[in-house]
Amino acid sequence: MSRHGRVLVAMSGGVDSSVTAALLHEQGYEVVGITMKTWDYTSSGVRTGKEVGCCSLESMNDARAVAVRLGFPHFIVDIREEFGDWVIERFTDEYLAGRTPNPCILCNTHIKWAALLRRADQLGCDYIATGHYARIRYDEALGRYVISRGRDLNKDQSYVLWGIAQEHLARTLLPLGDYTKPEIRRMAAEMGFERLAHKPDSYEICFIPDNDYRRFLRQRVPDLDQKVGPGKFVLKDGTVVGTHQGYPFYTIGQRHGLGLALGYPVYVTHIDPATNTITVGPREELLRQRLVARQINLIKYPDLREERPAVGKIRYKDEGAPCLVWQEEDALHVAFAEPRPAITPGQAVVLYEGDDVLAGGWIYEVLEDETTAAGAADRRLL
């Protein structure tokens, strides 16, 4: 019998999940490894020269080799149908709605955790574990499970975990939260996994191995160009300055690839799918102070109905900025102390209190006007 219980470890074949399994094995957990096949490279129509990421045959073999070496069972499960329904369809729909999606958060919330827990129950596992760089603790005073930043702030992945429900956090182990990436690579080498220790991280979207989302959209929606067609680039005052290929192929904040020569740098500042119009302008026209987020998940506190100071991140690599946050019904309102560039509908906003995740949600609306609440945030937080 295990000293700590039975844990199902999501193994992608990379160094992080491999060391996660090894650490839990050393700590006395009864480990079961699982690799989830979310995507079939042969269906992508892309030949990059080598399959990369968590769904390649090489990665599956790497995960299985670790399990064999350490002596615990390993399974491969096909969740392509679940993944397609939840992630790929929403990825496509978001671009067609004029928003810019984050498929990794959708995958974590609705696929990896939900799918892992279903398999964990089937296999009699008490816990699930992943190789994310973040921390989870139970706060007795609050009576809630809290996600916190990982010790390695350069690798911290708490931003992509905001959507996980409390009952799922209760059964989740994140062993890498107290380590840095260099420490994990060193540990892998010391454990005898020399090749994995030097295996590069995978950053591409798993179902878009060539990182060309425009090609992917055209493949998913074969008549997309006919449905959308070319549209107008306009300035804020409505002046037409050029023609674009169609609104789904552009994102807020985009500068390159616009094909415009106005004598000064311009960025995409607004996308109107109803009219297939894209507004462009100088960088200062990207700046906004307020947003509304929906489909929210509250982590640290059961509600945020009282206005509270926080630090808000509007994208994964964002350092975060001071803001005020408050909840109205099923929405979060966020007012930043200073205007932020390229707040993008479809992306996630994640609110922090120190290192703890307060809450997160999908950016639904970006408010353009200078409002009283934004001014209040400016006065109170500067």
mmCIF file of C-alpha atoms in Angstrom:
data_model
loop_
_atom_site.group_PDB
_atom_site.id
_atom_site.type_symbol
_atom_site.label_atom_id
_atom_site.label_comp_id
_atom_site.label_asym_id
_atom_site.label_seq_id
_atom_site.Cartn_x
_atom_site.Cartn_y
_atom_site.Cartn_z
ATOM 1 C CA MET A 1 0.000 0.000 0.000
ATOM 2 C CA SER A 2 1.133 3.542 -0.760
ATOM 3 C CA ARG A 3 1.993 5.840 2.111
ATOM 4 C CA HIS A 4 0.171 8.773 0.521
ATOM 5 C CA GLY A 5 -2.385 7.349 -1.890
ATOM 6 C CA ARG A 6 -2.725 6.657 -5.569
ATOM 7 C CA VAL A 7 -2.092 9.490 -8.048
ATOM 8 C CA LEU A 8 -2.725 9.754 -11.777
ATOM 9 C CA VAL A 9 0.050 11.802 -13.399
ATOM 10 C CA ALA A 10 -0.492 13.530 -16.737
ATOM 11 C CA MET A 11 2.652 12.718 -18.708
ATOM 12 C CA SER A 12 3.361 14.601 -21.927
ATOM 13 C CA GLY A 13 6.792 13.050 -22.470
ATOM 14 C CA GLY A 14 8.550 16.273 -21.489
ATOM 15 C CA VAL A 15 10.956 16.888 -18.651
ATOM 16 C CA ASP A 16 8.435 18.602 -16.360
ATOM 17 C CA SER A 17 5.813 15.865 -16.257
ATOM 18 C CA SER A 18 8.494 13.160 -16.132
ATOM 19 C CA VAL A 19 10.121 14.688 -13.062
ATOM 20 C CA THR A 20 6.659 15.207 -11.551
ATOM 21 C CA ALA A 21 6.018 11.462 -11.786
ATOM 22 C CA ALA A 22 9.482 10.637 -10.449
ATOM 23 C CA LEU A 23 9.144 12.988 -7.462
ATOM 24 C CA LEU A 24 5.766 11.577 -6.455
ATOM 25 C CA HIS A 25 7.113 8.043 -6.880
ATOM 26 C CA GLU A 26 10.037 8.898 -4.575
ATOM 27 C CA GLN A 27 7.669 10.465 -2.038
ATOM 28 C CA GLY A 28 5.767 7.211 -1.683
ATOM 29 C CA TYR A 29 2.713 7.781 -3.846
ATOM 30 C CA GLU A 30 1.408 4.927 -5.958
ATOM 31 C CA VAL A 31 1.864 6.491 -9.375
ATOM 32 C CA VAL A 32 -0.116 5.752 -12.513
ATOM 33 C CA GLY A 33 0.974 7.574 -15.666
ATOM 34 C CA ILE A 34 -1.393 8.728 -18.379
ATOM 35 C CA THR A 35 -0.729 10.380 -21.733
ATOM 36 C CA MET A 36 -3.693 12.010 -23.427
ATOM 37 C CA LYS A 37 -3.791 12.068 -27.212
ATOM 38 C CA THR A 38 -5.604 15.294 -28.015
ATOM 39 C CA TRP A 39 -4.647 15.769 -31.637
ATOM 40 C CA ASP A 40 -3.615 13.756 -34.679
ATOM 41 C CA TYR A 41 -0.746 15.362 -36.596
ATOM 42 C CA THR A 42 -1.729 13.552 -39.783
ATOM 43 C CA SER A 43 -5.015 15.480 -39.829
ATOM 44 C CA SER A 44 -3.333 18.887 -39.684
ATOM 45 C CA GLY A 45 -2.172 18.771 -43.283
ATOM 46 C CA VAL A 46 1.161 20.252 -42.170
ATOM 47 C CA ARG A 47 4.576 18.692 -42.501
ATOM 48 C CA THR A 48 7.048 20.413 -40.179
ATOM 49 C CA GLY A 49 9.722 17.741 -40.580
ATOM 50 C CA LYS A 50 9.226 16.406 -37.070
ATOM 51 C CA GLU A 51 6.280 15.812 -34.808
ATOM 52 C CA VAL A 52 6.551 17.956 -31.719
ATOM 53 C CA GLY A 53 4.478 18.495 -28.595
ATOM 54 C CA CYS A 54 2.485 16.232 -26.339
ATOM 55 C CA CYS A 55 0.651 14.273 -29.040
ATOM 56 C CA SER A 56 3.584 12.967 -31.048
ATOM 57 C CA LEU A 57 4.585 9.317 -31.071
ATOM 58 C CA GLU A 58 8.027 10.317 -29.782
ATOM 59 C CA SER A 59 6.530 12.051 -26.749
ATOM 60 C CA MET A 60 4.285 9.112 -25.953
ATOM 61 C CA ASN A 61 7.263 6.776 -26.127
ATOM 62 C CA ASP A 62 9.268 9.099 -23.859
ATOM 63 C CA ALA A 63 6.486 9.073 -21.266
ATOM 64 C CA ARG A 64 6.163 5.309 -21.391
ATOM 65 C CA ALA A 65 9.939 4.875 -21.049
ATOM 66 C CA VAL A 66 9.907 6.871 -17.800
ATOM 67 C CA ALA A 67 7.084 4.721 -16.429
ATOM 68 C CA VAL A 68 8.885 1.501 -17.359
ATOM 69 C CA ARG A 69 12.131 2.780 -15.841
ATOM 70 C CA LEU A 70 10.436 3.662 -12.534
ATOM 71 C CA GLY A 71 8.143 0.642 -12.511
ATOM 72 C CA PHE A 72 4.639 2.095 -12.577
ATOM 73 C CA PRO A 73 1.798 1.527 -15.077
ATOM 74 C CA HIS A 74 1.245 3.904 -17.987
ATOM 75 C CA PHE A 75 -1.796 4.360 -20.208
ATOM 76 C CA ILE A 76 -2.490 6.269 -23.398
ATOM 77 C CA VAL A 77 -6.035 7.572 -23.802
ATOM 78 C CA ASP A 78 -7.590 9.036 -26.916
ATOM 79 C CA ILE A 79 -9.528 12.215 -26.076
ATOM 80 C CA ARG A 80 -9.476 13.737 -29.551
ATOM 81 C CA GLU A 81 -13.262 13.918 -29.666
ATOM 82 C CA GLU A 82 -13.498 15.705 -26.306
ATOM 83 C CA PHE A 83 -10.649 18.008 -27.268
ATOM 84 C CA GLY A 84 -12.211 18.851 -30.616
ATOM 85 C CA ASP A 85 -15.613 19.629 -29.113
ATOM 86 C CA TRP A 86 -14.304 21.856 -26.350
ATOM 87 C CA VAL A 87 -11.094 23.420 -27.563
ATOM 88 C CA ILE A 88 -10.862 23.433 -31.343
ATOM 89 C CA GLU A 89 -14.487 24.391 -31.965
ATOM 90 C CA ARG A 90 -14.249 27.234 -29.451
ATOM 91 C CA PHE A 91 -10.903 28.337 -30.871
ATOM 92 C CA THR A 92 -12.500 28.647 -34.303
ATOM 93 C CA ASP A 93 -15.700 30.241 -33.015
ATOM 94 C CA GLU A 94 -13.808 32.885 -31.052
ATOM 95 C CA TYR A 95 -11.861 34.087 -34.096
ATOM 96 C CA LEU A 96 -15.073 34.162 -36.115
ATOM 97 C CA ALA A 97 -16.582 36.325 -33.366
ATOM 98 C CA GLY A 98 -13.719 38.811 -33.649
ATOM 99 C CA ARG A 99 -12.009 37.698 -30.444
ATOM 100 C CA THR A 100 -8.572 36.163 -29.784
ATOM 101 C CA PRO A 101 -8.842 32.855 -27.882
ATOM 102 C CA ASN A 102 -6.495 31.161 -25.437
ATOM 103 C CA PRO A 103 -6.832 27.422 -26.152
ATOM 104 C CA CYS A 104 -4.436 26.334 -23.381
ATOM 105 C CA ILE A 105 -6.742 27.652 -20.643
ATOM 106 C CA LEU A 106 -9.770 26.016 -22.258
ATOM 107 C CA CYS A 107 -7.830 22.769 -22.447
ATOM 108 C CA ASN A 108 -6.708 22.912 -18.819
ATOM 109 C CA THR A 109 -10.154 23.751 -17.476
ATOM 110 C CA HIS A 110 -12.428 21.582 -19.560
ATOM 111 C CA ILE A 111 -10.225 18.811 -20.922
ATOM 112 C CA LYS A 112 -7.113 18.020 -18.932
ATOM 113 C CA TRP A 113 -8.596 18.334 -15.455
ATOM 114 C CA ALA A 114 -12.048 16.982 -16.231
ATOM 115 C CA ALA A 115 -10.700 14.139 -18.367
ATOM 116 C CA LEU A 116 -7.977 13.328 -15.848
ATOM 117 C CA LEU A 117 -10.413 13.167 -12.950
ATOM 118 C CA ARG A 118 -12.778 10.870 -14.846
ATOM 119 C CA ARG A 119 -9.892 8.515 -15.584
ATOM 120 C CA ALA A 120 -8.627 8.875 -12.015
ATOM 121 C CA ASP A 121 -11.987 7.672 -10.713
ATOM 122 C CA GLN A 122 -11.980 4.760 -13.145
ATOM 123 C CA LEU A 123 -8.467 3.763 -12.012
ATOM 124 C CA GLY A 124 -9.122 4.241 -8.297
ATOM 125 C CA CYS A 125 -6.777 7.218 -7.958
ATOM 126 C CA ASP A 126 -7.143 9.688 -5.109
ATOM 127 C CA TYR A 127 -5.325 12.526 -6.865
ATOM 128 C CA ILE A 128 -4.207 13.844 -10.216
ATOM 129 C CA ALA A 129 -0.899 15.614 -10.833
ATOM 130 C CA THR A 130 0.619 17.739 -13.594
ATOM 131 C CA GLY A 131 3.958 19.377 -14.288
ATOM 132 C CA HIS A 132 2.711 22.980 -14.017
ATOM 133 C CA TYR A 133 4.848 25.529 -12.209
ATOM 134 C CA ALA A 134 2.326 26.748 -9.649
ATOM 135 C CA ARG A 135 1.291 25.926 -6.099
ATOM 136 C CA ILE A 136 -1.952 24.832 -4.429
ATOM 137 C CA ARG A 137 -2.722 25.039 -0.726
ATOM 138 C CA TYR A 138 -5.785 24.655 1.451
ATOM 139 C CA ASP A 139 -6.454 27.781 3.497
ATOM 140 C CA GLU A 140 -8.265 26.665 6.638
ATOM 141 C CA ALA A 141 -9.330 30.183 7.584
ATOM 142 C CA LEU A 142 -10.975 30.690 4.211
ATOM 143 C CA GLY A 143 -12.098 27.108 3.784
ATOM 144 C CA ARG A 144 -10.897 27.192 0.181
ATOM 145 C CA TYR A 145 -8.151 25.851 -2.038
ATOM 146 C CA VAL A 146 -5.893 28.625 -3.327
ATOM 147 C CA ILE A 147 -3.642 28.684 -6.400
ATOM 148 C CA SER A 148 -0.400 30.639 -6.009
ATOM 149 C CA ARG A 149 2.459 31.571 -8.287
ATOM 150 C CA GLY A 150 5.291 29.081 -8.607
ATOM 151 C CA ARG A 151 8.685 29.887 -7.091
ATOM 152 C CA ASP A 152 10.176 30.264 -10.572
ATOM 153 C CA LEU A 153 8.516 33.502 -11.665
ATOM 154 C CA ASN A 154 10.008 33.142 -15.155
ATOM 155 C CA LYS A 155 8.140 29.867 -15.562
ATOM 156 C CA ASP A 156 5.073 30.523 -13.371
ATOM 157 C CA GLN A 157 1.926 29.013 -14.928
ATOM 158 C CA SER A 158 -0.716 30.062 -12.407
ATOM 159 C CA TYR A 159 -2.236 32.303 -15.111
ATOM 160 C CA VAL A 160 -3.436 29.308 -17.140
ATOM 161 C CA LEU A 161 -4.958 27.508 -14.129
ATOM 162 C CA TRP A 162 -7.523 30.104 -12.993
ATOM 163 C CA GLY A 163 -10.474 28.146 -14.409
ATOM 164 C CA ILE A 164 -10.056 25.036 -12.223
ATOM 165 C CA ALA A 165 -12.975 24.435 -9.863
ATOM 166 C CA GLN A 166 -12.525 24.086 -6.091
ATOM 167 C CA GLU A 167 -13.507 20.412 -6.076
ATOM 168 C CA HIS A 168 -10.860 19.740 -8.731
ATOM 169 C CA LEU A 169 -8.168 21.698 -6.882
ATOM 170 C CA ALA A 170 -8.877 19.538 -3.831
ATOM 171 C CA ARG A 171 -7.573 16.505 -5.723
ATOM 172 C CA THR A 172 -4.683 18.182 -7.579
ATOM 173 C CA LEU A 173 -0.960 17.921 -6.821
ATOM 174 C CA LEU A 174 1.583 20.296 -8.394
ATOM 175 C CA PRO A 175 5.007 19.065 -7.208
ATOM 176 C CA LEU A 176 7.042 21.512 -9.336
ATOM 177 C CA GLY A 177 5.705 24.691 -7.751
ATOM 178 C CA ASP A 178 8.601 24.950 -5.316
ATOM 179 C CA TYR A 179 11.308 24.403 -7.941
ATOM 180 C CA THR A 180 12.872 26.379 -10.769
ATOM 181 C CA LYS A 181 13.146 25.068 -14.308
ATOM 182 C CA PRO A 182 16.979 24.762 -14.122
ATOM 183 C CA GLU A 183 16.575 22.719 -10.932
ATOM 184 C CA ILE A 184 14.114 20.386 -12.659
ATOM 185 C CA ARG A 185 16.453 19.853 -15.611
ATOM 186 C CA ARG A 186 19.303 19.130 -13.215
ATOM 187 C CA MET A 187 17.137 16.672 -11.264
ATOM 188 C CA ALA A 188 16.169 14.891 -14.482
ATOM 189 C CA ALA A 189 19.827 14.418 -15.358
ATOM 190 C CA GLU A 190 20.593 13.118 -11.859
ATOM 191 C CA MET A 191 17.705 10.646 -12.154
ATOM 192 C CA GLY A 192 19.250 9.268 -15.337
ATOM 193 C CA PHE A 193 16.904 10.971 -17.793
ATOM 194 C CA GLU A 194 19.720 12.745 -19.573
ATOM 195 C CA ARG A 195 17.964 13.176 -22.915
ATOM 196 C CA LEU A 196 14.801 14.521 -21.297
ATOM 197 C CA ALA A 197 16.904 16.939 -19.243
ATOM 198 C CA HIS A 198 17.929 18.671 -22.459
ATOM 199 C CA LYS A 199 14.648 18.247 -24.340
ATOM 200 C CA PRO A 200 13.404 21.699 -25.431
ATOM 201 C CA ASP A 201 10.081 23.017 -24.206
ATOM 202 C CA SER A 202 7.174 23.038 -26.617
ATOM 203 C CA TYR A 203 5.517 26.442 -27.077
ATOM 204 C CA GLU A 204 3.364 25.981 -30.170
ATOM 205 C CA ILE A 205 -0.364 25.309 -29.992
ATOM 206 C CA CYS A 206 -0.506 21.523 -30.212
ATOM 207 C CA PHE A 207 -3.047 21.473 -33.038
ATOM 208 C CA ILE A 208 -1.243 24.186 -35.025
ATOM 209 C CA PRO A 209 2.323 22.825 -35.301
ATOM 210 C CA ASP A 210 3.395 25.469 -37.824
ATOM 211 C CA ASN A 211 1.971 28.336 -35.680
ATOM 212 C CA ASP A 212 -0.065 29.552 -38.670
ATOM 213 C CA TYR A 213 -3.537 29.986 -37.215
ATOM 214 C CA ARG A 214 -4.788 31.639 -40.412
ATOM 215 C CA ARG A 215 -4.044 28.462 -42.371
ATOM 216 C CA PHE A 216 -5.760 26.471 -39.644
ATOM 217 C CA LEU A 217 -8.905 28.604 -39.772
ATOM 218 C CA ARG A 218 -9.093 28.229 -43.547
ATOM 219 C CA GLN A 219 -8.700 24.465 -43.164
ATOM 220 C CA ARG A 220 -11.435 24.292 -40.514
ATOM 221 C CA VAL A 221 -13.798 26.588 -42.435
ATOM 222 C CA PRO A 222 -13.099 25.832 -46.124
ATOM 223 C CA ASP A 223 -15.346 28.647 -47.425
ATOM 224 C CA LEU A 224 -14.097 31.187 -44.883
ATOM 225 C CA ASP A 225 -12.683 33.561 -47.485
ATOM 226 C CA GLN A 226 -15.987 33.532 -49.342
ATOM 227 C CA LYS A 227 -18.028 33.955 -46.149
ATOM 228 C CA VAL A 228 -15.990 36.875 -44.815
ATOM 229 C CA GLY A 229 -14.122 38.369 -47.757
ATOM 230 C CA PRO A 230 -11.950 41.487 -47.782
ATOM 231 C CA GLY A 231 -12.853 44.422 -45.551
ATOM 232 C CA LYS A 232 -11.789 47.953 -44.788
ATOM 233 C CA PHE A 233 -9.023 49.272 -42.585
ATOM 234 C CA VAL A 234 -10.241 52.521 -41.051
ATOM 235 C CA LEU A 235 -8.923 55.136 -38.661
ATOM 236 C CA LYS A 236 -10.767 56.081 -35.501
ATOM 237 C CA ASP A 237 -12.618 58.847 -37.360
ATOM 238 C CA GLY A 238 -13.790 56.418 -40.047
ATOM 239 C CA THR A 239 -11.289 57.363 -42.730
ATOM 240 C CA VAL A 240 -10.624 54.339 -44.968
ATOM 241 C CA VAL A 241 -6.866 53.686 -45.253
ATOM 242 C CA GLY A 242 -6.698 50.255 -46.857
ATOM 243 C CA THR A 243 -8.141 46.793 -47.395
ATOM 244 C CA HIS A 244 -7.621 43.695 -45.266
ATOM 245 C CA GLN A 245 -8.126 39.952 -45.917
ATOM 246 C CA GLY A 246 -10.965 39.487 -43.433
ATOM 247 C CA TYR A 247 -11.402 40.257 -39.737
ATOM 248 C CA PRO A 248 -10.709 36.698 -38.383
ATOM 249 C CA PHE A 249 -7.103 36.964 -39.557
ATOM 250 C CA TYR A 250 -6.196 39.865 -37.246
ATOM 251 C CA THR A 251 -5.819 40.436 -33.527
ATOM 252 C CA ILE A 252 -5.925 43.452 -31.231
ATOM 253 C CA GLY A 253 -2.466 45.001 -30.924
ATOM 254 C CA GLN A 254 -1.202 43.532 -34.202
ATOM 255 C CA ARG A 255 1.299 45.762 -35.997
ATOM 256 C CA HIS A 256 3.064 43.582 -38.545
ATOM 257 C CA GLY A 257 1.434 42.136 -41.626
ATOM 258 C CA LEU A 258 -1.114 44.912 -42.076
ATOM 259 C CA GLY A 259 0.295 46.125 -45.388
ATOM 260 C CA LEU A 260 -0.303 49.773 -44.516
ATOM 261 C CA ALA A 261 2.106 52.642 -45.105
ATOM 262 C CA LEU A 262 0.753 55.701 -43.285
ATOM 263 C CA GLY A 263 4.056 57.293 -42.379
ATOM 264 C CA TYR A 264 3.855 56.148 -38.753
ATOM 265 C CA PRO A 265 3.412 52.780 -36.976
ATOM 266 C CA VAL A 266 -0.204 51.676 -36.642
ATOM 267 C CA TYR A 267 -1.791 48.848 -34.675
ATOM 268 C CA VAL A 268 -5.110 47.033 -34.753
ATOM 269 C CA THR A 269 -7.189 48.805 -32.101
ATOM 270 C CA HIS A 270 -10.689 47.430 -32.744
ATOM 271 C CA ILE A 271 -12.309 44.578 -34.696
ATOM 272 C CA ASP A 272 -15.953 44.797 -35.789
ATOM 273 C CA PRO A 273 -17.070 41.394 -37.116
ATOM 274 C CA ALA A 274 -20.553 42.704 -37.952
ATOM 275 C CA THR A 275 -19.169 45.051 -40.614
ATOM 276 C CA ASN A 276 -15.854 43.250 -41.291
ATOM 277 C CA THR A 277 -14.103 46.502 -40.375
ATOM 278 C CA ILE A 278 -10.769 46.811 -38.592
ATOM 279 C CA THR A 279 -9.801 50.046 -36.899
ATOM 280 C CA VAL A 280 -6.111 50.919 -36.782
ATOM 281 C CA GLY A 281 -4.264 53.723 -35.072
ATOM 282 C CA PRO A 282 -1.131 54.770 -33.182
ATOM 283 C CA ARG A 283 -0.102 52.926 -30.042
ATOM 284 C CA GLU A 284 -1.813 55.395 -27.701
ATOM 285 C CA GLU A 285 -5.167 54.356 -29.172
ATOM 286 C CA LEU A 286 -4.550 50.833 -27.857
ATOM 287 C CA LEU A 287 -4.601 52.078 -24.275
ATOM 288 C CA ARG A 288 -7.638 51.235 -22.134
ATOM 289 C CA GLN A 289 -8.294 51.232 -18.396
ATOM 290 C CA ARG A 290 -11.434 49.139 -17.905
ATOM 291 C CA LEU A 291 -12.681 45.723 -18.871
ATOM 292 C CA VAL A 292 -15.539 43.380 -18.086
ATOM 293 C CA ALA A 293 -14.867 39.645 -17.740
ATOM 294 C CA ARG A 294 -17.448 36.869 -17.881
ATOM 295 C CA GLN A 295 -17.456 33.080 -17.363
ATOM 296 C CA ILE A 296 -15.502 33.862 -14.229
ATOM 297 C CA ASN A 297 -14.042 31.528 -11.605
ATOM 298 C CA LEU A 298 -13.455 32.709 -8.046
ATOM 299 C CA ILE A 299 -10.470 31.099 -6.350
ATOM 300 C CA LYS A 300 -9.416 32.699 -3.064
ATOM 301 C CA TYR A 301 -12.722 34.146 -1.896
ATOM 302 C CA PRO A 302 -16.301 32.979 -2.520
ATOM 303 C CA ASP A 303 -17.222 36.397 -3.939
ATOM 304 C CA LEU A 304 -15.644 39.734 -4.829
ATOM 305 C CA ARG A 305 -18.706 41.933 -4.466
ATOM 306 C CA GLU A 306 -16.799 44.479 -2.403
ATOM 307 C CA GLU A 307 -14.295 46.534 -4.389
ATOM 308 C CA ARG A 308 -10.805 45.160 -3.794
ATOM 309 C CA PRO A 309 -7.289 46.179 -4.916
ATOM 310 C CA ALA A 310 -5.457 43.565 -6.957
ATOM 311 C CA VAL A 311 -2.839 43.056 -9.639
ATOM 312 C CA GLY A 312 -4.333 42.129 -13.001
ATOM 313 C CA LYS A 313 -2.650 40.174 -15.796
ATOM 314 C CA ILE A 314 -4.242 40.457 -19.231
ATOM 315 C CA ARG A 315 -2.038 37.895 -21.000
ATOM 316 C CA TYR A 316 0.314 35.084 -20.030
ATOM 317 C CA LYS A 317 3.552 37.061 -20.348
ATOM 318 C CA ASP A 318 2.065 40.227 -18.832
ATOM 319 C CA GLU A 319 3.846 41.327 -15.647
ATOM 320 C CA GLY A 320 0.551 42.548 -14.215
ATOM 321 C CA ALA A 321 -0.541 45.996 -13.085
ATOM 322 C CA PRO A 322 -2.422 47.521 -10.099
ATOM 323 C CA CYS A 323 -6.174 47.629 -10.470
ATOM 324 C CA LEU A 324 -9.470 47.571 -8.625
ATOM 325 C CA VAL A 325 -11.771 44.592 -9.100
ATOM 326 C CA TRP A 326 -15.392 44.073 -8.135
ATOM 327 C CA GLN A 327 -18.077 41.550 -8.977
ATOM 328 C CA GLU A 328 -21.498 42.365 -10.377
ATOM 329 C CA GLU A 329 -23.700 39.298 -10.748
ATOM 330 C CA ASP A 330 -21.710 36.856 -12.914
ATOM 331 C CA ALA A 331 -19.175 39.395 -14.197
ATOM 332 C CA LEU A 332 -15.927 40.884 -12.949
ATOM 333 C CA HIS A 333 -15.228 44.573 -13.502
ATOM 334 C CA VAL A 334 -11.575 45.589 -13.575
ATOM 335 C CA ALA A 335 -10.308 49.174 -13.527
ATOM 336 C CA PHE A 336 -6.553 49.630 -13.929
ATOM 337 C CA ALA A 337 -4.649 52.455 -12.270
ATOM 338 C CA GLU A 338 -2.898 53.209 -15.553
ATOM 339 C CA PRO A 339 -4.092 52.542 -19.112
ATOM 340 C CA ARG A 340 -2.942 49.151 -20.461
ATOM 341 C CA PRO A 341 -2.086 48.430 -24.106
ATOM 342 C CA ALA A 342 -4.022 45.884 -26.169
ATOM 343 C CA ILE A 343 -6.576 44.550 -23.688
ATOM 344 C CA THR A 344 -7.975 41.852 -25.952
ATOM 345 C CA PRO A 345 -11.463 40.312 -25.922
ATOM 346 C CA GLY A 346 -11.197 36.531 -25.833
ATOM 347 C CA GLN A 347 -8.074 36.517 -23.691
ATOM 348 C CA ALA A 348 -8.174 35.923 -19.933
ATOM 349 C CA VAL A 349 -7.723 38.410 -17.126
ATOM 350 C CA VAL A 350 -6.320 36.894 -13.938
ATOM 351 C CA LEU A 351 -6.373 38.829 -10.660
ATOM 352 C CA TYR A 352 -3.747 38.369 -7.960
ATOM 353 C CA GLU A 353 -3.479 39.272 -4.292
ATOM 354 C CA GLY A 354 0.231 38.971 -3.643
ATOM 355 C CA ASP A 355 1.139 35.570 -5.078
ATOM 356 C CA ASP A 356 -2.392 34.191 -4.705
ATOM 357 C CA VAL A 357 -4.882 33.986 -7.552
ATOM 358 C CA LEU A 358 -8.061 35.820 -6.580
ATOM 359 C CA ALA A 359 -10.083 35.001 -9.668
ATOM 360 C CA GLY A 360 -10.055 34.924 -13.425
ATOM 361 C CA GLY A 361 -12.391 35.303 -16.354
ATOM 362 C CA TRP A 362 -12.628 35.762 -20.095
ATOM 363 C CA ILE A 363 -12.330 39.357 -21.276
ATOM 364 C CA TYR A 364 -15.732 40.069 -22.761
ATOM 365 C CA GLU A 365 -15.819 43.839 -23.132
ATOM 366 C CA VAL A 366 -13.183 46.569 -23.174
ATOM 367 C CA LEU A 367 -14.543 49.981 -22.187
ATOM 368 C CA GLU A 368 -13.181 52.875 -24.201
ATOM 369 C CA ASP A 369 -14.504 55.843 -22.276
ATOM 370 C CA GLU A 370 -12.760 57.488 -19.342
ATOM 371 C CA THR A 371 -15.090 56.484 -16.537
ATOM 372 C CA THR A 372 -15.469 57.551 -12.954
ATOM 373 C CA ALA A 373 -14.434 54.091 -11.754
ATOM 374 C CA ALA A 374 -11.250 54.188 -13.795
ATOM 375 C CA GLY A 375 -10.477 57.602 -12.361
ATOM 376 C CA ALA A 376 -11.083 56.249 -8.869
ATOM 377 C CA ALA A 377 -8.644 53.432 -9.528
ATOM 378 C CA ASP A 378 -6.127 55.975 -10.764
ATOM 379 C CA ARG A 379 -6.428 58.080 -7.603
ATOM 380 C CA ARG A 380 -6.419 55.224 -5.101
ATOM 381 C CA LEU A 381 -3.674 53.062 -6.549
ATOM 382 C CA LEU A 382 -1.034 55.536 -7.705
#
